[in-house]
mmCIF file of C-alpha atoms in Angstrom:
data_model
loop_
_atom_site.group_PDB
_atom_site.id
_atom_site.type_symbol
_atom_site.label_atom_id
_atom_site.label_comp_id
_atom_site.label_asym_id
_atom_site.label_seq_id
_atom_site.Cartn_x
_atom_site.Cartn_y
_atom_site.Cartn_z
ATOM 1 C CA UNK C 1 22.082 1.252 -1.794
ATOM 2 C CA UNK C 2 22.605 5.108 -1.958
ATOM 3 C CA UNK C 3 19.634 7.432 -0.769
ATOM 4 C CA UNK C 4 19.291 10.775 -1.065
ATOM 5 C CA UNK C 5 17.589 12.645 1.484
ATOM 6 C CA UNK C 6 15.134 15.718 0.494
ATOM 7 C CA UNK C 7 13.392 16.999 3.432
ATOM 8 C CA UNK C 8 12.836 16.106 7.128
ATOM 9 C CA UNK C 9 10.002 17.180 9.553
ATOM 10 C CA UNK C 10 9.465 16.600 13.659
ATOM 11 C CA UNK C 11 6.069 15.109 13.624
ATOM 12 C CA UNK C 12 4.856 14.190 16.766
ATOM 13 C CA UNK C 13 8.064 13.663 18.307
ATOM 14 C CA UNK C 14 8.935 11.042 15.405
ATOM 15 C CA UNK C 15 10.496 11.956 12.447
ATOM 16 C CA UNK C 16 8.739 12.204 8.821
ATOM 17 C CA UNK C 17 11.273 11.768 6.004
ATOM 18 C CA UNK C 18 11.109 11.952 2.254
ATOM 19 C CA UNK C 19 13.852 10.567 0.314
ATOM 20 C CA UNK C 20 15.126 9.695 -3.778
ATOM 21 C CA UNK C 21 16.838 6.534 -4.881
ATOM 22 C CA UNK C 22 17.912 4.865 -8.041
ATOM 23 C CA UNK C 23 15.660 1.642 -8.695
ATOM 24 C CA UNK C 24 16.923 -1.393 -9.972
ATOM 25 C CA UNK C 25 13.292 -2.996 -10.538
ATOM 26 C CA UNK C 26 12.164 -0.016 -12.351
ATOM 27 C CA UNK C 27 14.973 1.412 -13.847
ATOM 28 C CA UNK C 28 14.379 5.253 -12.617
ATOM 29 C CA UNK C 29 14.620 7.391 -9.707
ATOM 30 C CA UNK C 30 12.076 6.957 -7.101
ATOM 31 C CA UNK C 31 10.778 8.864 -4.074
ATOM 32 C CA UNK C 32 9.442 7.294 -1.323
ATOM 33 C CA UNK C 33 8.150 8.817 2.416
ATOM 34 C CA UNK C 34 9.050 6.931 5.765
ATOM 35 C CA UNK C 35 7.538 7.782 9.299
ATOM 36 C CA UNK C 36 9.643 6.935 12.130
ATOM 37 C CA UNK C 37 8.075 7.120 15.391
ATOM 38 C CA UNK C 38 9.864 8.221 18.496
ATOM 39 C CA UNK C 39 10.270 4.607 19.436
ATOM 40 C CA UNK C 40 12.974 4.111 16.834
ATOM 41 C CA UNK C 41 15.271 6.645 18.603
ATOM 42 C CA UNK C 42 15.406 3.293 21.156
ATOM 43 C CA UNK C 43 14.991 -0.043 19.651
ATOM 44 C CA UNK C 44 14.090 -1.042 16.115
ATOM 45 C CA UNK C 45 10.300 -0.851 15.199
ATOM 46 C CA UNK C 46 7.619 -2.829 13.358
ATOM 47 C CA UNK C 47 6.939 -1.440 10.056
ATOM 48 C CA UNK C 48 3.281 -0.650 8.054
ATOM 49 C CA UNK C 49 3.699 -0.340 4.147
ATOM 50 C CA UNK C 50 0.927 2.195 2.475
ATOM 51 C CA UNK C 51 0.185 1.564 -1.258
ATOM 52 C CA UNK C 52 -1.500 4.529 -2.276
ATOM 53 C CA UNK C 53 -3.904 4.908 -5.623
ATOM 54 C CA UNK C 54 -4.305 6.497 -9.041
ATOM 55 C CA UNK C 55 -2.717 9.611 -9.638
ATOM 56 C CA UNK C 56 -1.260 9.809 -6.342
ATOM 57 C CA UNK C 57 2.523 10.265 -5.232
ATOM 58 C CA UNK C 58 4.134 9.102 -2.043
ATOM 59 C CA UNK C 59 3.352 12.757 -0.147
ATOM 60 C CA UNK C 60 -0.615 12.134 -1.034
ATOM 61 C CA UNK C 61 -0.805 9.728 2.332
ATOM 62 C CA UNK C 62 1.451 11.455 4.462
ATOM 63 C CA UNK C 63 0.182 14.948 3.775
ATOM 64 C CA UNK C 64 -3.446 14.185 4.199
ATOM 65 C CA UNK C 65 -4.362 10.793 6.497
ATOM 66 C CA UNK C 66 -3.545 12.109 9.841
ATOM 67 C CA UNK C 67 -1.729 8.565 10.349
ATOM 68 C CA UNK C 68 1.559 9.974 11.734
ATOM 69 C CA UNK C 69 -0.152 10.621 15.404
ATOM 70 C CA UNK C 70 -1.248 7.187 15.766
ATOM 71 C CA UNK C 71 1.901 5.421 14.637
ATOM 72 C CA UNK C 72 3.955 7.386 16.962
ATOM 73 C CA UNK C 73 1.290 6.333 19.475
ATOM 74 C CA UNK C 74 1.911 2.618 18.673
ATOM 75 C CA UNK C 75 5.442 2.996 17.607
ATOM 76 C CA UNK C 76 5.143 1.791 14.105
ATOM 77 C CA UNK C 77 7.098 2.779 11.288
ATOM 78 C CA UNK C 78 5.057 3.757 7.829
ATOM 79 C CA UNK C 79 6.810 3.102 4.566
ATOM 80 C CA UNK C 80 5.072 4.765 1.695
ATOM 81 C CA UNK C 81 6.435 4.554 -2.172
ATOM 82 C CA UNK C 82 5.424 6.283 -5.078
ATOM 83 C CA UNK C 83 2.761 4.325 -7.159
ATOM 84 C CA UNK C 84 4.856 3.717 -10.113
ATOM 85 C CA UNK C 85 8.058 4.351 -12.201
ATOM 86 C CA UNK C 86 8.422 7.927 -13.199
ATOM 87 C CA UNK C 87 10.631 10.103 -15.494
ATOM 88 C CA UNK C 88 11.193 11.396 -19.087
ATOM 89 C CA UNK C 89 12.368 7.837 -20.269
ATOM 90 C CA UNK C 90 9.330 5.868 -18.582
ATOM 91 C CA UNK C 91 6.545 5.391 -21.116
ATOM 92 C CA UNK C 92 3.312 6.979 -20.311
ATOM 93 C CA UNK C 93 -0.123 6.360 -21.272
ATOM 94 C CA UNK C 94 -0.300 7.591 -24.833
ATOM 95 C CA UNK C 95 -3.510 9.332 -24.755
ATOM 96 C CA UNK C 96 -2.645 11.050 -21.639
ATOM 97 C CA UNK C 97 -5.094 9.306 -19.480
ATOM 98 C CA UNK C 98 -4.566 9.274 -15.665
ATOM 99 C CA UNK C 99 -5.826 5.724 -15.275
ATOM 100 C CA UNK C 100 -2.215 4.346 -16.986
ATOM 101 C CA UNK C 101 0.988 4.883 -16.822
ATOM 102 C CA UNK C 102 2.792 7.338 -14.933
ATOM 103 C CA UNK C 103 0.667 7.307 -11.174
ATOM 104 C CA UNK C 104 -1.049 4.106 -12.297
ATOM 105 C CA UNK C 105 1.501 1.306 -11.825
ATOM 106 C CA UNK C 106 -0.715 -1.166 -10.543
ATOM 107 C CA UNK C 107 1.686 -2.797 -8.342
ATOM 108 C CA UNK C 108 1.849 -5.737 -10.885
ATOM 109 C CA UNK C 109 5.117 -6.959 -13.018
ATOM 110 C CA UNK C 110 4.934 -5.725 -16.556
ATOM 111 C CA UNK C 111 5.242 -8.663 -19.238
ATOM 112 C CA UNK C 112 4.494 -6.367 -22.207
ATOM 113 C CA UNK C 113 6.724 -4.167 -24.295
ATOM 114 C CA UNK C 114 7.829 -1.317 -23.448
ATOM 115 C CA UNK C 115 6.101 -1.529 -20.155
ATOM 116 C CA UNK C 116 8.175 -4.391 -18.790
ATOM 117 C CA UNK C 117 11.399 -1.884 -19.127
ATOM 118 C CA UNK C 118 10.194 -0.244 -16.165
ATOM 119 C CA UNK C 119 6.678 -1.218 -14.382
ATOM 120 C CA UNK C 120 7.865 -3.931 -12.041
ATOM 121 C CA UNK C 121 5.893 -2.523 -9.183
ATOM 122 C CA UNK C 122 5.347 -5.966 -7.642
ATOM 123 C CA UNK C 123 8.904 -6.624 -7.418
ATOM 124 C CA UNK C 124 9.826 -3.612 -6.148
ATOM 125 C CA UNK C 125 7.194 -3.294 -3.170
ATOM 126 C CA UNK C 126 7.952 -7.200 -1.983
ATOM 127 C CA UNK C 127 11.280 -6.993 -2.243
ATOM 128 C CA UNK C 128 13.353 -3.777 -3.548
ATOM 129 C CA UNK C 129 12.078 -1.261 -0.849
ATOM 130 C CA UNK C 130 12.274 -3.828 2.464
ATOM 131 C CA UNK C 131 15.854 -4.498 1.620
ATOM 132 C CA UNK C 132 16.143 -0.636 0.978
ATOM 133 C CA UNK C 133 14.837 0.379 4.282
ATOM 134 C CA UNK C 134 16.119 -2.118 6.134
ATOM 135 C CA UNK C 135 19.300 -1.059 5.584
ATOM 136 C CA UNK C 136 18.759 2.611 6.203
ATOM 137 C CA UNK C 137 16.224 2.805 9.252
ATOM 138 C CA UNK C 138 15.893 0.827 12.298
ATOM 139 C CA UNK C 139 13.146 -1.593 11.198
ATOM 140 C CA UNK C 140 12.115 -4.842 12.562
ATOM 141 C CA UNK C 141 11.665 -6.704 9.518
ATOM 142 C CA UNK C 142 10.272 -9.531 11.192
ATOM 143 C CA UNK C 143 7.314 -7.844 11.778
ATOM 144 C CA UNK C 144 5.392 -5.875 8.802
ATOM 145 C CA UNK C 145 2.114 -5.194 7.728
ATOM 146 C CA UNK C 146 0.612 -3.796 4.336
ATOM 147 C CA UNK C 147 -2.332 -1.322 3.409
ATOM 148 C CA UNK C 148 -3.507 0.739 0.562
ATOM 149 C CA UNK C 149 -6.208 3.024 -0.742
ATOM 150 C CA UNK C 150 -8.347 1.913 -3.916
ATOM 151 C CA UNK C 151 -5.677 0.609 -6.338
ATOM 152 C CA UNK C 152 -3.383 0.496 -3.368
ATOM 153 C CA UNK C 153 -5.801 -1.430 -1.808
ATOM 154 C CA UNK C 154 -5.961 -4.065 -4.596
ATOM 155 C CA UNK C 155 -1.987 -3.935 -4.265
ATOM 156 C CA UNK C 156 -1.849 -4.348 -0.751
ATOM 157 C CA UNK C 157 -4.591 -7.132 -0.985
ATOM 158 C CA UNK C 158 -2.658 -8.810 -3.881
ATOM 159 C CA UNK C 159 0.636 -8.536 -2.651
ATOM 160 C CA UNK C 160 -0.106 -9.511 1.087
ATOM 161 C CA UNK C 161 -2.136 -12.537 -0.176
ATOM 162 C CA UNK C 162 0.646 -13.567 -2.203
ATOM 163 C CA UNK C 163 3.749 -13.142 0.552
ATOM 164 C CA UNK C 164 2.011 -14.409 3.714
ATOM 165 C CA UNK C 165 5.468 -15.103 5.236
ATOM 166 C CA UNK C 166 6.601 -11.498 4.789
ATOM 167 C CA UNK C 167 3.391 -9.974 6.422
ATOM 168 C CA UNK C 168 1.033 -10.162 9.534
ATOM 169 C CA UNK C 169 -1.953 -8.104 8.598
ATOM 170 C CA UNK C 170 -3.276 -6.550 5.749
ATOM 171 C CA UNK C 171 -5.547 -3.704 5.324
ATOM 172 C CA UNK C 172 -7.110 -2.009 2.804
ATOM 173 C CA UNK C 173 -9.746 1.272 2.248
ATOM 174 C CA UNK C 174 -11.913 1.275 -0.864
ATOM 175 C CA UNK C 175 -9.831 -1.211 -2.778
ATOM 176 C CA UNK C 176 -10.119 -2.405 -6.417
ATOM 177 C CA UNK C 177 -11.113 -5.993 -5.237
ATOM 178 C CA UNK C 178 -11.167 -7.739 -8.247
ATOM 179 C CA UNK C 179 -8.997 -5.940 -11.235
ATOM 180 C CA UNK C 180 -10.371 -8.767 -13.874
ATOM 181 C CA UNK C 181 -14.143 -7.343 -13.547
ATOM 182 C CA UNK C 182 -13.789 -3.826 -13.555
ATOM 183 C CA UNK C 183 -12.735 -1.696 -16.581
ATOM 184 C CA UNK C 184 -9.997 0.398 -14.806
ATOM 185 C CA UNK C 185 -8.167 -3.466 -13.872
ATOM 186 C CA UNK C 186 -8.929 -4.468 -17.328
ATOM 187 C CA UNK C 187 -7.330 -1.613 -19.058
ATOM 188 C CA UNK C 188 -4.101 -1.981 -16.864
ATOM 189 C CA UNK C 189 -3.778 -6.027 -17.290
ATOM 190 C CA UNK C 190 -4.257 -5.638 -21.235
ATOM 191 C CA UNK C 191 -1.870 -3.124 -21.504
ATOM 192 C CA UNK C 192 0.428 -4.292 -18.954
ATOM 193 C CA UNK C 193 0.229 -8.250 -19.218
ATOM 194 C CA UNK C 194 -1.357 -8.463 -22.502
ATOM 195 C CA UNK C 195 -4.389 -10.568 -23.849
ATOM 196 C CA UNK C 196 -3.477 -13.931 -21.727
ATOM 197 C CA UNK C 197 -6.242 -13.683 -18.983
ATOM 198 C CA UNK C 198 -4.135 -16.654 -17.000
ATOM 199 C CA UNK C 199 -1.559 -14.263 -16.029
ATOM 200 C CA UNK C 200 -4.097 -12.047 -14.768
ATOM 201 C CA UNK C 201 -5.102 -14.118 -12.015
ATOM 202 C CA UNK C 202 -2.003 -13.819 -10.226
ATOM 203 C CA UNK C 203 -3.118 -10.183 -9.590
ATOM 204 C CA UNK C 204 -6.595 -10.385 -8.878
ATOM 205 C CA UNK C 205 -7.458 -10.661 -5.388
ATOM 206 C CA UNK C 206 -10.339 -12.571 -5.736
ATOM 207 C CA UNK C 207 -8.767 -15.365 -7.521
ATOM 208 C CA UNK C 208 -5.878 -15.203 -4.832
ATOM 209 C CA UNK C 209 -8.566 -16.132 -2.288
ATOM 210 C CA UNK C 210 -10.275 -18.847 -4.135
ATOM 211 C CA UNK C 211 -7.002 -20.718 -4.638
ATOM 212 C CA UNK C 212 -5.778 -19.778 -1.283
ATOM 213 C CA UNK C 213 -4.509 -22.869 0.622
ATOM 214 C CA UNK C 214 -2.273 -21.636 3.669
ATOM 215 C CA UNK C 215 -3.456 -20.125 7.232
ATOM 216 C CA UNK C 216 -5.559 -16.680 6.621
ATOM 217 C CA UNK C 217 -3.700 -13.590 7.118
ATOM 218 C CA UNK C 218 -6.128 -11.023 9.097
ATOM 219 C CA UNK C 219 -7.807 -8.988 6.588
ATOM 220 C CA UNK C 220 -9.745 -5.550 7.243
ATOM 221 C CA UNK C 221 -11.746 -3.631 4.497
ATOM 222 C CA UNK C 222 -13.412 -0.028 4.894
ATOM 223 C CA UNK C 223 -15.655 0.857 2.302
ATOM 224 C CA UNK C 224 -17.547 4.037 1.748
ATOM 225 C CA UNK C 225 -21.260 3.745 1.217
ATOM 226 C CA UNK C 226 -21.305 6.554 -1.376
ATOM 227 C CA UNK C 227 -18.187 5.883 -3.089
ATOM 228 C CA UNK C 228 -18.817 7.270 -6.510
ATOM 229 C CA UNK C 229 -16.520 3.691 -7.501
ATOM 230 C CA UNK C 230 -18.307 1.580 -5.557
ATOM 231 C CA UNK C 231 -20.726 -0.484 -7.934
ATOM 232 C CA UNK C 232 -18.647 -0.234 -11.273
ATOM 233 C CA UNK C 233 -15.539 -0.471 -9.911
ATOM 234 C CA UNK C 234 -14.420 -1.469 -6.760
ATOM 235 C CA UNK C 235 -16.739 -4.685 -6.570
ATOM 236 C CA UNK C 236 -16.395 -5.523 -2.646
ATOM 237 C CA UNK C 237 -19.201 -8.129 -2.810
ATOM 238 C CA UNK C 238 -16.987 -10.416 -4.881
ATOM 239 C CA UNK C 239 -14.149 -10.599 -2.426
ATOM 240 C CA UNK C 240 -16.765 -10.829 0.385
ATOM 241 C CA UNK C 241 -18.340 -13.918 -1.377
ATOM 242 C CA UNK C 242 -14.964 -15.183 -2.331
ATOM 243 C CA UNK C 243 -13.863 -14.969 1.104
ATOM 244 C CA UNK C 244 -17.018 -16.978 2.497
ATOM 245 C CA UNK C 245 -16.816 -20.009 0.362
ATOM 246 C CA UNK C 246 -13.553 -20.185 1.652
ATOM 247 C CA UNK C 247 -14.261 -19.697 4.945
ATOM 248 C CA UNK C 248 -11.691 -17.032 5.013
ATOM 249 C CA UNK C 249 -11.871 -14.631 8.296
ATOM 250 C CA UNK C 250 -12.592 -10.715 6.912
ATOM 251 C CA UNK C 251 -13.219 -7.868 8.738
ATOM 252 C CA UNK C 252 -15.420 -5.735 6.122
ATOM 253 C CA UNK C 253 -16.936 -2.234 7.376
ATOM 254 C CA UNK C 254 -18.850 -0.020 5.369
ATOM 255 C CA UNK C 255 -19.665 3.291 6.495
ATOM 256 C CA UNK C 256 -22.819 5.226 5.076
ATOM 257 C CA UNK C 257 -22.174 8.480 4.016
ATOM 258 C CA UNK C 258 -18.135 8.304 3.532
ATOM 259 C CA UNK C 259 -16.841 8.589 -0.299
ATOM 260 C CA UNK C 260 -13.406 7.724 -1.683
ATOM 261 C CA UNK C 261 -11.106 10.590 -0.989
ATOM 262 C CA UNK C 262 -8.735 11.105 1.946
ATOM 263 C CA UNK C 263 -11.801 12.734 4.166
ATOM 264 C CA UNK C 264 -12.919 9.000 4.216
ATOM 265 C CA UNK C 265 -9.051 7.603 4.970
ATOM 266 C CA UNK C 266 -8.822 10.373 7.724
ATOM 267 C CA UNK C 267 -11.421 9.037 9.557
ATOM 268 C CA UNK C 268 -10.692 5.652 10.170
ATOM 269 C CA UNK C 269 -7.098 5.761 9.445
ATOM 270 C CA UNK C 270 -7.051 4.965 13.898
ATOM 271 C CA UNK C 271 -8.614 2.232 13.364
ATOM 272 C CA UNK C 272 -6.472 0.856 10.805
ATOM 273 C CA UNK C 273 -3.256 1.570 12.723
ATOM 274 C CA UNK C 274 -4.840 -0.074 15.786
ATOM 275 C CA UNK C 275 -5.443 -3.222 13.666
ATOM 276 C CA UNK C 276 -2.025 -3.570 12.339
ATOM 277 C CA UNK C 277 -0.786 -2.791 16.405
ATOM 278 C CA UNK C 278 -2.601 -5.896 17.053
ATOM 279 C CA UNK C 279 -1.405 -8.081 14.859
ATOM 280 C CA UNK C 280 2.417 -6.510 14.931
ATOM 281 C CA UNK C 281 2.874 -6.705 18.864
ATOM 282 C CA UNK C 282 2.938 -2.894 19.329
ATOM 283 C CA UNK C 283 2.251 -2.133 22.249
ATOM 284 C CA UNK C 284 0.487 1.811 22.805
ATOM 285 C CA UNK C 285 2.276 3.732 25.249
ATOM 286 C CA UNK C 286 0.708 6.027 28.343
ATOM 287 C CA UNK C 287 2.809 8.861 27.681
ATOM 288 C CA UNK C 288 2.122 11.446 25.032
ATOM 289 C CA UNK C 289 5.077 12.319 22.673
ATOM 290 C CA UNK C 290 5.954 16.026 22.158
ATOM 291 C CA UNK C 291 8.947 17.652 20.739
ATOM 292 C CA UNK C 292 11.339 18.805 24.045
ATOM 293 C CA UNK C 293 11.527 22.188 23.910
ATOM 294 C CA UNK C 294 14.299 24.578 26.031
#
């Protein structure tokens, strides 16, 4: 698997990297970012995958969340993919809308033409990308976790709940908790999967909880109280109710006054990194890591 390095920066004595590669799942060139903490210089480290929201690329989280300092402290690698296939050959929303097509892959495997030729983000995140980064970087793939925001929070919940053997913990900021019950999700499901709603439940976090039979993975959700999408699109109350019915343990935090964007994420990303560090068995170091100077 060939990858091309696009950039590298020293960050909290770790390395912030960005790459391009051709994806077999998506049939196009894809970008992804990786933060390797300083501990990766000595031994393989656990990995946290971050799935971003609508209209984002791999760079939004890297540049805005401030996660690297906490990942460096706990010795956790951050792997951040793009949110959809891209390129001139990849179909986009015919009306040029922001909530479908490029930047809006919804982390599913499309079955409807022409989307099914490219939009297989579920396979890309679950299978192709972990193999790729596992071959290229000093990562301990026996210790993986997944997180995300908004559409990416939906993706983290769905992928984590469907692949409990792959991940040790799941977290999300302001996730779309039930794609079948919001207009953004319904548009994506109809476009990518067609009108047969039996297939929709495979990508709905609430439906997955309702039919969950395995030992529960730890889940943390943080939600801003004045999020403009809270009532119409995110619907965390449906996920909370589903967890209560199944007696599924959920750490849910509602933060009054906080909105939907990266100011909210940056405010609480430390708690999420610490949450995953506990379940990844990552131990904080007493010393601070800085670049060595002559």
